Tab-separated table of C-alpha atoms in Angstrom:
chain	number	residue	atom	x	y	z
A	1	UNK	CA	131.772	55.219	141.649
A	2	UNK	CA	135.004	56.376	140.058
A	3	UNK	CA	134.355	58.126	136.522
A	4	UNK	CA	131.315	60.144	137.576
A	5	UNK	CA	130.560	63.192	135.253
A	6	UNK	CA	129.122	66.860	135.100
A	7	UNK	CA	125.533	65.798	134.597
A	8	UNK	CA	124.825	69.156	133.745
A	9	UNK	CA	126.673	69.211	131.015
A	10	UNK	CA	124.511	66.952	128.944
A	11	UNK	CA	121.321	68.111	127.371
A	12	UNK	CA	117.648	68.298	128.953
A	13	UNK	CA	115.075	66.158	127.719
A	14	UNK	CA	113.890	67.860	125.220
A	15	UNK	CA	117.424	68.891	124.053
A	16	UNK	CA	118.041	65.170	123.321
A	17	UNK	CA	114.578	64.664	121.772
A	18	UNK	CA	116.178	67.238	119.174
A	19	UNK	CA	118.909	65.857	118.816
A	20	UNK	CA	117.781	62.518	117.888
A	21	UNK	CA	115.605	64.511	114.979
A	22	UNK	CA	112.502	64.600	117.087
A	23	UNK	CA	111.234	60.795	116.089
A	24	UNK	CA	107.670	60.203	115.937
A	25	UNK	CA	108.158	56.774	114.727
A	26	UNK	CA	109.886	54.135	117.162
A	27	UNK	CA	111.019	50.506	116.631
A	28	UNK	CA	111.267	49.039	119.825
A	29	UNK	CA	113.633	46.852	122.036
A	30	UNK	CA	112.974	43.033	121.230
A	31	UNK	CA	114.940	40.105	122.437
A	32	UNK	CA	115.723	38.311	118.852
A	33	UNK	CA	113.985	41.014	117.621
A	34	UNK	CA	115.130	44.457	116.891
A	35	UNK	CA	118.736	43.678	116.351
A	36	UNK	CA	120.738	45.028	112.920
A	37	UNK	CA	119.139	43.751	109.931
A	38	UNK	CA	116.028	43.964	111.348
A	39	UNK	CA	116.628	47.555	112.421
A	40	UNK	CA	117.730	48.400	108.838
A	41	UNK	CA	114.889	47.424	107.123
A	42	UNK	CA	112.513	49.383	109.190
A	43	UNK	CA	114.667	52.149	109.184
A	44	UNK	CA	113.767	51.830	105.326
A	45	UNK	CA	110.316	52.094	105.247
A	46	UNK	CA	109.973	55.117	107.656
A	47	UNK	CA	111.484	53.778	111.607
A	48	UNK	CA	113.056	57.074	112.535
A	49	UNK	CA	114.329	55.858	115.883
A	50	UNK	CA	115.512	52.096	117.186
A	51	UNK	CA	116.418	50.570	119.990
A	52	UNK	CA	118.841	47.335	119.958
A	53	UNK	CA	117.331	44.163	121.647
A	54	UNK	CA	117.141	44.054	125.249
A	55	UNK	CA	120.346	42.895	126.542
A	56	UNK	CA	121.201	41.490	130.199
A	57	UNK	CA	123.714	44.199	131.080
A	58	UNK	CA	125.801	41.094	133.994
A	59	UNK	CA	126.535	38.807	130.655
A	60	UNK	CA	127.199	41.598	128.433
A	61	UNK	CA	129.799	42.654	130.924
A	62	UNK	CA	131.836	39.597	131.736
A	63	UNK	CA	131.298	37.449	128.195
A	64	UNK	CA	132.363	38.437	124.895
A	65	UNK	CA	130.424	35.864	123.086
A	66	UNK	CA	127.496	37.591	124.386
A	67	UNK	CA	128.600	40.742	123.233
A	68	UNK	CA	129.200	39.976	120.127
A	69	UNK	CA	125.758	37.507	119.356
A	70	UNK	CA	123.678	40.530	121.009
A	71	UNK	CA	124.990	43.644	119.841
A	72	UNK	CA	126.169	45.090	116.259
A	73	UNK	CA	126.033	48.924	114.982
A	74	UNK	CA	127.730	50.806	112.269
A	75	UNK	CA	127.255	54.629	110.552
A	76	UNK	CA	123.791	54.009	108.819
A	77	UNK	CA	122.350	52.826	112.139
A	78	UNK	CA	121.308	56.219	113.730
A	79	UNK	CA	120.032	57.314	115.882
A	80	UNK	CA	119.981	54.229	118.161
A	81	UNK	CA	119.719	53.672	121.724
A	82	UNK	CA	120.962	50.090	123.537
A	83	UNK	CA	118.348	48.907	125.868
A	84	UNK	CA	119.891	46.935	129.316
A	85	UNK	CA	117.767	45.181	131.875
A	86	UNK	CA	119.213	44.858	135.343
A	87	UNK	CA	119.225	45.308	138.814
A	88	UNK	CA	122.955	46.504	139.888
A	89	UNK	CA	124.584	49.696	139.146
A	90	UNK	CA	128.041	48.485	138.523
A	91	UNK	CA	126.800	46.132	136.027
A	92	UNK	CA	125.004	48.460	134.030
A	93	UNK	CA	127.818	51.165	134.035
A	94	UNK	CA	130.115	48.895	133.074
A	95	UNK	CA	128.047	47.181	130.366
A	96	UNK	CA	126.798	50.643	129.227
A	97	UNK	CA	130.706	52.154	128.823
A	98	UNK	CA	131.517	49.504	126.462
A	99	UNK	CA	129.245	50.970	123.737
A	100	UNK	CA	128.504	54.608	124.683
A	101	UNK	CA	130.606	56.373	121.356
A	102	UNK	CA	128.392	53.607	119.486
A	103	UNK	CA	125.040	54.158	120.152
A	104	UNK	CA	122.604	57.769	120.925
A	105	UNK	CA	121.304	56.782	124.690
A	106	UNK	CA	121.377	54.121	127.244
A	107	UNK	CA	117.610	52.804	128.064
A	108	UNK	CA	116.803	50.771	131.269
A	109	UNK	CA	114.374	47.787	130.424
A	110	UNK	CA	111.941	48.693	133.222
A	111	UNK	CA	109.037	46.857	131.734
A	112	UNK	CA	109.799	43.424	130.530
A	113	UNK	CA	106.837	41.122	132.335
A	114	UNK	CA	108.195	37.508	131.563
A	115	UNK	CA	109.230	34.856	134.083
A	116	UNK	CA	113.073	35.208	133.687
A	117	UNK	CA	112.600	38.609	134.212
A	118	UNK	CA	110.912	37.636	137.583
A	119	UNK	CA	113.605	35.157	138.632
A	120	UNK	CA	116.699	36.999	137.887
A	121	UNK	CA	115.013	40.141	139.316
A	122	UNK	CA	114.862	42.424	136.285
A	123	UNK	CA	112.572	44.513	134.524
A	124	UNK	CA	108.864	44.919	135.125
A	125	UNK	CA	109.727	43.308	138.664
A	126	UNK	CA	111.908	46.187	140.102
A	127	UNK	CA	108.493	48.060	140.207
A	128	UNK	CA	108.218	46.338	143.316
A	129	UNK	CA	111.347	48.269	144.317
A	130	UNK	CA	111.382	52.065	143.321
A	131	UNK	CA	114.516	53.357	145.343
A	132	UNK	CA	116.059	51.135	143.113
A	133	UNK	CA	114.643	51.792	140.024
A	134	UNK	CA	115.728	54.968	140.717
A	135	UNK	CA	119.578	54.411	141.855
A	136	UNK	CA	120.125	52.491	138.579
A	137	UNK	CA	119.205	55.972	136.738
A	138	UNK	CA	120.469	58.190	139.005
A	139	UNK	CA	124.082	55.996	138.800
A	140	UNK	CA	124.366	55.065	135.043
A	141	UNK	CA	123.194	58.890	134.681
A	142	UNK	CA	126.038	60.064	136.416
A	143	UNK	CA	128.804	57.772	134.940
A	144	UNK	CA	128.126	57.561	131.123
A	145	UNK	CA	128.743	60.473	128.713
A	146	UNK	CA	125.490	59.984	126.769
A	147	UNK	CA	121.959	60.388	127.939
A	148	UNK	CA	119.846	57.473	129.973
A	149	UNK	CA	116.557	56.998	129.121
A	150	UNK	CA	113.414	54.436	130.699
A	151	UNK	CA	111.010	51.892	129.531
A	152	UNK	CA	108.359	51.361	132.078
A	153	UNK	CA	104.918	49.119	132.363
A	154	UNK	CA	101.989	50.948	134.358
A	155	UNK	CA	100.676	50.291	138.201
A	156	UNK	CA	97.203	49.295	138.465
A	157	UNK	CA	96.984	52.894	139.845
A	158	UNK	CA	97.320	55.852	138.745
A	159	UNK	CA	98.746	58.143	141.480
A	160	UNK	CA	101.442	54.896	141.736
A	161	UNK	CA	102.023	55.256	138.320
A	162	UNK	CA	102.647	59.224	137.837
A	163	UNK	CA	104.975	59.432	141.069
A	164	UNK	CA	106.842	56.170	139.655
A	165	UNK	CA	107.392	58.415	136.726
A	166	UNK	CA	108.062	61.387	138.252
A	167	UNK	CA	110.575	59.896	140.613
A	168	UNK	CA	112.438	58.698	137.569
A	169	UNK	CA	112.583	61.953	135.780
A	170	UNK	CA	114.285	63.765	138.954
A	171	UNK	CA	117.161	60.779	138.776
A	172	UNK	CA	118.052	62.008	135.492
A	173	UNK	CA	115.882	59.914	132.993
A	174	UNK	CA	115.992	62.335	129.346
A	175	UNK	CA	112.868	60.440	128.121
A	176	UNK	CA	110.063	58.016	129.265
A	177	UNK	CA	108.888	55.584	127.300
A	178	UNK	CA	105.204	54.016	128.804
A	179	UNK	CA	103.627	50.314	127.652
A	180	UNK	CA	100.175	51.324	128.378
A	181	UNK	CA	99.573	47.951	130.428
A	182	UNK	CA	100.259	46.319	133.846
A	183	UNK	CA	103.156	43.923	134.350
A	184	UNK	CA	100.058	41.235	134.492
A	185	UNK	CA	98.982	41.967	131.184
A	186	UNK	CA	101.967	40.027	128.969
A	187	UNK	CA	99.810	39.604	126.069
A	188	UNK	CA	98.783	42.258	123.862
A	189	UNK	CA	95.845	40.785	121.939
A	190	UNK	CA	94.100	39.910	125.489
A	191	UNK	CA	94.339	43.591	127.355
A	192	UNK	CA	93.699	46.910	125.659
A	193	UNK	CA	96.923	49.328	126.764
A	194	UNK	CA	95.512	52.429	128.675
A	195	UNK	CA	96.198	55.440	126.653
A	196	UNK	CA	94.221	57.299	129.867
A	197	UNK	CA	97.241	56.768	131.783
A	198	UNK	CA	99.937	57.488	129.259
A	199	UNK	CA	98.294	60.694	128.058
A	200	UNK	CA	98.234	61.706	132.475
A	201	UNK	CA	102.129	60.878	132.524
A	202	UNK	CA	102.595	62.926	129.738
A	203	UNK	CA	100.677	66.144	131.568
A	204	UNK	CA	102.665	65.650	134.832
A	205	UNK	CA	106.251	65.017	133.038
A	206	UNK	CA	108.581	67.674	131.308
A	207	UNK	CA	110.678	65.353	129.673
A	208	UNK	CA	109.402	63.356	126.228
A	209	UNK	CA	107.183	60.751	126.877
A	210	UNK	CA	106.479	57.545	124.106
A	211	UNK	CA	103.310	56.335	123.815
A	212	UNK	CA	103.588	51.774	123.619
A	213	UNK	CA	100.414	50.117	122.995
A	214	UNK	CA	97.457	49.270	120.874
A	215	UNK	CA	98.781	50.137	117.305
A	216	UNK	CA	97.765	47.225	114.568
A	217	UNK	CA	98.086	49.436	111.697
A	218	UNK	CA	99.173	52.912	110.252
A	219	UNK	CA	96.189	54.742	111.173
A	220	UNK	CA	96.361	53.699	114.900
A	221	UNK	CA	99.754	56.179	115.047
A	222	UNK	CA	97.932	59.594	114.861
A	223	UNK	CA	94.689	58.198	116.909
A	224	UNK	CA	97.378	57.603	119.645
A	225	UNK	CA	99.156	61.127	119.619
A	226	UNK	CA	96.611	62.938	119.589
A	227	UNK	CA	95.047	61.055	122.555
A	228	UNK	CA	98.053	60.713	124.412
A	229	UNK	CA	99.362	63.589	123.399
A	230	UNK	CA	102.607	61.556	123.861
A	231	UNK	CA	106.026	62.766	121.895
A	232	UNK	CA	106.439	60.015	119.373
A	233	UNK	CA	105.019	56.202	118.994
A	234	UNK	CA	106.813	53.084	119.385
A	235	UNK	CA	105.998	49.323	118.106
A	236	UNK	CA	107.479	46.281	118.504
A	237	UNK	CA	104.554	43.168	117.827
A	238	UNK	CA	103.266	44.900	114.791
A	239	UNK	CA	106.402	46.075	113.328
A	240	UNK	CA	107.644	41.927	114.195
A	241	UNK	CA	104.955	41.154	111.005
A	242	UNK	CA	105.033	44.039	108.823
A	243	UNK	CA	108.480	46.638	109.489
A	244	UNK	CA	106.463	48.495	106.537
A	245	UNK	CA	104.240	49.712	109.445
A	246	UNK	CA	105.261	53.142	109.331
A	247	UNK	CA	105.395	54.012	105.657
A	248	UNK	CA	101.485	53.570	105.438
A	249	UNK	CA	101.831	50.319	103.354
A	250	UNK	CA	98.710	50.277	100.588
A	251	UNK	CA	98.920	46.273	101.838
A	252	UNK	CA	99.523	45.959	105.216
A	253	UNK	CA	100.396	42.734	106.829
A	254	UNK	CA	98.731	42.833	110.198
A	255	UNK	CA	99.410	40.074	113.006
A	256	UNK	CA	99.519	36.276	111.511
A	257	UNK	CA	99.066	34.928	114.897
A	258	UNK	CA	95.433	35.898	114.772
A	259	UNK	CA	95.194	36.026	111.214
A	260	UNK	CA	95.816	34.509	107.458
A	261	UNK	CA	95.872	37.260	104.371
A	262	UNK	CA	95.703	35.709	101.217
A	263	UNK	CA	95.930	36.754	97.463
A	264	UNK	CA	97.970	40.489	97.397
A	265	UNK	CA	99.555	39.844	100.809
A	266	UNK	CA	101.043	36.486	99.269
A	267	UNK	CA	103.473	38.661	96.861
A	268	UNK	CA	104.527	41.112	99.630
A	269	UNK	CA	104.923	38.377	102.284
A	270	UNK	CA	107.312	36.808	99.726
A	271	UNK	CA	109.087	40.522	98.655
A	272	UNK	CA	109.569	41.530	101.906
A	273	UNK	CA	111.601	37.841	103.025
A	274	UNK	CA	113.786	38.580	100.387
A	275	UNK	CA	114.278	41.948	101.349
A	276	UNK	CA	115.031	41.098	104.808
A	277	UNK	CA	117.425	38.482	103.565
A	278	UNK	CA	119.369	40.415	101.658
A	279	UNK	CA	119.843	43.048	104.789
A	280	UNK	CA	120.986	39.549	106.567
A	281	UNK	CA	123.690	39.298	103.517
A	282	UNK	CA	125.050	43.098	104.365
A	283	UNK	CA	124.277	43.401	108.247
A	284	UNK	CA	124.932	39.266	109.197
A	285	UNK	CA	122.749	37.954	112.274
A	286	UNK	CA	122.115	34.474	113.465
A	287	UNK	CA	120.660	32.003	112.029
A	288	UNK	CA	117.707	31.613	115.068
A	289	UNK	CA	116.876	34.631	114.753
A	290	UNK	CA	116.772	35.069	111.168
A	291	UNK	CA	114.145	31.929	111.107
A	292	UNK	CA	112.026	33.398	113.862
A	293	UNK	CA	111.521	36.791	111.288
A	294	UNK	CA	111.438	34.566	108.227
A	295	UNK	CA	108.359	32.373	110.242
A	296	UNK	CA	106.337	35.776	110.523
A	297	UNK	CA	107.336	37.591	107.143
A	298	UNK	CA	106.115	34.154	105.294
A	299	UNK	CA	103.263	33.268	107.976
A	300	UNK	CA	100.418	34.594	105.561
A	301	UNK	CA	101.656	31.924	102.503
A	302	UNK	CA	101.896	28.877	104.611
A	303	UNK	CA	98.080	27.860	104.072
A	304	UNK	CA	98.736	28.376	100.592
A	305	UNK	CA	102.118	26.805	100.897
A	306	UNK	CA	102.968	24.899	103.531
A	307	UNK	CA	106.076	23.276	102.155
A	308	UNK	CA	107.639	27.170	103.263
A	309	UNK	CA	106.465	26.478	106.571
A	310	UNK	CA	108.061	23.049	106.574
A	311	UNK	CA	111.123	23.987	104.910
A	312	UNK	CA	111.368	26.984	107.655
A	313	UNK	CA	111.159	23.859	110.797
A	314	UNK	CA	113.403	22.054	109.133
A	315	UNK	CA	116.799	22.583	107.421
A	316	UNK	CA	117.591	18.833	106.281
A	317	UNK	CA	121.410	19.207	107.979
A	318	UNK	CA	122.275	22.086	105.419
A	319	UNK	CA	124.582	24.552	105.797
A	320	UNK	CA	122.737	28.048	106.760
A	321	UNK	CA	124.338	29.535	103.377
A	322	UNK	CA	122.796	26.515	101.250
A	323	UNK	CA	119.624	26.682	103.426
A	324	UNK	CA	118.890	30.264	103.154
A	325	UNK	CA	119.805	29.506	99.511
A	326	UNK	CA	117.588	26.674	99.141
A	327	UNK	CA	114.886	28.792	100.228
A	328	UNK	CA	115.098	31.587	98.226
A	329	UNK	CA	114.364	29.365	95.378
A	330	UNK	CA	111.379	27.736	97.131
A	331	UNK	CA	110.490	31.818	97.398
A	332	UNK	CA	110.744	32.657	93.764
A	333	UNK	CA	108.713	29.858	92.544
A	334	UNK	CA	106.164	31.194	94.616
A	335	UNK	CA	106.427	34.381	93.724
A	336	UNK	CA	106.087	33.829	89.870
A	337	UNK	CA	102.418	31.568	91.079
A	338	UNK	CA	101.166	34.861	92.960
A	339	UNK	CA	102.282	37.921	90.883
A	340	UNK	CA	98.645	37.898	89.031
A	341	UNK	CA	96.594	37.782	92.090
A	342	UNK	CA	94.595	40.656	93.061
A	343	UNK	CA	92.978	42.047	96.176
A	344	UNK	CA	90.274	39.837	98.099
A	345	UNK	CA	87.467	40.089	100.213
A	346	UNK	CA	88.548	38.138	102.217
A	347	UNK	CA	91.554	40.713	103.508
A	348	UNK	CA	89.019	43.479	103.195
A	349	UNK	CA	87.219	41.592	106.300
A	350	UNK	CA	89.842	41.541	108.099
A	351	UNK	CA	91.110	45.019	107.565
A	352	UNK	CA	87.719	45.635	108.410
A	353	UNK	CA	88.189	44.281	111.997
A	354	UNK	CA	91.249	46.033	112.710
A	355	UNK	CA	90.272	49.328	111.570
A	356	UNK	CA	87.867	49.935	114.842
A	357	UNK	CA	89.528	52.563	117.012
A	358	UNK	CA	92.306	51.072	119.272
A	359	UNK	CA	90.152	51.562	122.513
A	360	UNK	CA	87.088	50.123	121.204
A	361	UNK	CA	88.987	47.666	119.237
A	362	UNK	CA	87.668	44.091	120.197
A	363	UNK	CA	90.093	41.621	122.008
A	364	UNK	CA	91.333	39.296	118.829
A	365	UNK	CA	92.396	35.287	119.826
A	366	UNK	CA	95.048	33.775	118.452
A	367	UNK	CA	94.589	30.866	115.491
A	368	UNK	CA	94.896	27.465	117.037
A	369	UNK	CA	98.343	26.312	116.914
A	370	UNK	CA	98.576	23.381	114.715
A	371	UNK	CA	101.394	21.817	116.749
A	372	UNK	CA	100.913	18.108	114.809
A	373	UNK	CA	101.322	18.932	111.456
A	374	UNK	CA	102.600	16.309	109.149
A	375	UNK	CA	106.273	18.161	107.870
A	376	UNK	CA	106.108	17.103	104.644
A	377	UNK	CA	109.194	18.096	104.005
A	378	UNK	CA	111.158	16.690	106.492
A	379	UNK	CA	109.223	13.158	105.808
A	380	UNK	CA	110.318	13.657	101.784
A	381	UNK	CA	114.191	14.474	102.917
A	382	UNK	CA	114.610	11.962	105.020
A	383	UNK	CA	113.218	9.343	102.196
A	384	UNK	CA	115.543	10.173	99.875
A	385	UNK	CA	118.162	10.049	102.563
A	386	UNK	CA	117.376	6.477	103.391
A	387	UNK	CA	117.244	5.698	99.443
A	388	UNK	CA	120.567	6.590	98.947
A	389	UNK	CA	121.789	5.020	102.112
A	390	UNK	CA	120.402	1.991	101.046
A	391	UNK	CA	121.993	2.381	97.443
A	392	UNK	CA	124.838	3.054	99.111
A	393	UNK	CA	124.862	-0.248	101.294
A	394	UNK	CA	124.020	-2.241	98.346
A	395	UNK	CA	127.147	-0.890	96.444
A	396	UNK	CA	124.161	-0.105	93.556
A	397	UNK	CA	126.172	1.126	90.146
A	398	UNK	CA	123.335	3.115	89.699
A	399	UNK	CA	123.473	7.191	89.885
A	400	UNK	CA	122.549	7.837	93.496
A	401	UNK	CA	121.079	11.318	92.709
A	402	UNK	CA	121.667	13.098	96.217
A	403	UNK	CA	120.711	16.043	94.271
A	404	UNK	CA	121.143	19.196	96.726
A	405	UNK	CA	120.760	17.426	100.172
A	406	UNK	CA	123.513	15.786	102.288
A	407	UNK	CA	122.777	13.035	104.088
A	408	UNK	CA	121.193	14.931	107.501
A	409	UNK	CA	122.634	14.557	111.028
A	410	UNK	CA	119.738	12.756	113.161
């Protein structure tokens, strides 16, 4: 490859580690997850290191649309590193030149377990080919100015595991980070992560290694470094439903897919929406994703209130500016019903349950997905709609009253 540079001219592992600030606390690479706003407000409430979403390294080189709906930086966003999934070097050099004055470090998605990942030949899948793994680090190493580092899922052995790792090290990986599960093991709530096998990579690595797996709450963090004896932790399910995660929150909100908080939570579900829409206001994302982090943020109220559930699946035809608008009024009303409620023991059970130690933590289900539930909203919009249609079509003199709501596109 044309472009290649002195490789010893950038810093050791360890070097970098320090240069980032040393970061204990990571917010992890998430596909319409971790991307600006998002970043920001964990960055507020103690994140001291994120990583954009994973991006597919072949689009972000040849489309510009892609570029610019997947990736987004400025000053305030640092340190940050851009994670890339692929499985050619060309691709990823290119991809990774675009941004590398923008961003800390280029990470390799080496651990993503889904099914596109096992079509298009990415992530968790090029475990079943290690030269390669290690040509994409030894390449992108040698061609960008700024640091490459790894994201990795574990082999159902050990020895497999810890010469995977060591392998990726010698192509010029500055820092390892190690989901402490098997590329079988997709969901978190069904398969402890082995901290047995992090804490052994650590021992046989001399680059910094971060610990991924098994943190619910604030107190799992120190539990895991001192196990692992890993460099730093990072999170990405936990921070997805409370980015408050690593500030020790005196009410945290742990996963709503397995659980429902009620009373205190209720207020800080609410606060933190509107503080994560008013980083959408400075740092503007889409409006998908934006709805995907509203749905968890609010996911604790919607037993309470399931009109902000409703409202949430279904925007009437508005505008995104009059929707998001809309709801923030929905929000405040709610807000003003919950700001006398006080702690309940019904949260303290639950709190209860996660507090166990991460490895002897019991396996939580998800709630049952209430996939037929009656949108109440959507069946009162599209009344009204059909009312003032039919005032409409009967050239009534009467006020038609389409208060706030254009007639929706079906």
């Amino acid at each position: 490859h044309l472009g290649r540079i002195d490789i010893m001219s950038k810093p050791d592992g360890f070097e970098f580690f320090k240069s980032l600030g040393s970061p204990k606390f990571l917010c992890a690479p998430m596909v319409d997850g971790s991307e600006l706003p998002f970043r920001q407000l964990c960055r507020r409430y103690g994140t001291q290191l994120a990583y954009t979403p994973m991006m597919k390294a072949w689009h972000f080189r040849e489309h510009e649309g892609y570029r610019k709906d997947n990736f987004s930086t400025d000053a305030s966003d640092r340190p940050v590193i851009a994670q890339f999934c692929g499985n050619k070097c060309e691709d990823l050099i290119a991809a990774a030149k675009m941004i590398e004055d923008s961003v800390d470090a280029i990470d390799i998605n080496f651990g993503c377990p889904q099914e596109s990942a096992k079509s298009e030949g990415f992530g968790a899948f090029l475990m079943d080919n290690v030269p390669l793994m290690c040509d994409l680090v030894r390449e992108l190493d040698a061609n960008i100015k700024i640091p490459v580092t790894a994201k990795i899922r574990v082999f159902p052995d050990l020895q497999q595991t810890l010469e995977l790792a060591e392998l990726l090290q010698k192509a010029g990986a500055k820092m390892l980070t190690v989901h402490g599960r098997t590329r079988a093991q997709k969901r978190s709530e069904s398969n402890l992560a082995d901290w047995d096998v992090i804490r052994a990579v650590k021992e046989h690595l001399s680059i910094p290694v971060i610990a991924n797996g098994n943190i619910l709450q604030y107190k799992d963090i120190q539990l895991c470094l001192d196990y692992t004896k890993a460099d730093a932790v990072m999170s990405a399910e936990a921070l997805l439903w409370d980015p408050r995660l690593f500030s020790n929150p005196s009410i945290p909100l742990v996963s709503g897919r397995v659980w429902d908080l009620d009373g205190e939570a209720h207020r800080v579900s609410l606060e933190l929406g509107f503080e994560y829409l008013d980083c959408c206001e400075k740092w503007p994302t889409s409006y998908d994703i934006q709805r995907r982090h509203m749905l968890k943020f609010l996911s604790h109220t919607f037993k309470r209130w399931p009109r902000l559930r409703d409202i949430l699946h279904y925007d009437n035809g508005m505008s995104p500016k009059t929707f998001w608008e809309f709801l923030r009024e929905e929000m405040k009303t709610r807000l003003e019903e919950c700001k006398s409620d006080g702690a309940t023991e019904h949260n303290s059970k639950i709190y209860a349950a996660v507090d166990a130690h991460p490895l002897k933590r019991q396996l939580f289900e998800h709630k049952p997905r209430d996939k037929d539930f009656v949108n109440e909203f959507k069946v009162e919009s599209r009344a009204e709609a059909k009312r003032n249609v039919e005032l409409l079509m009967g050239n009534n003199d009467e006020d038609l009253g389409f208060g706030m709501f254009d007639l929706p596109e079906e």
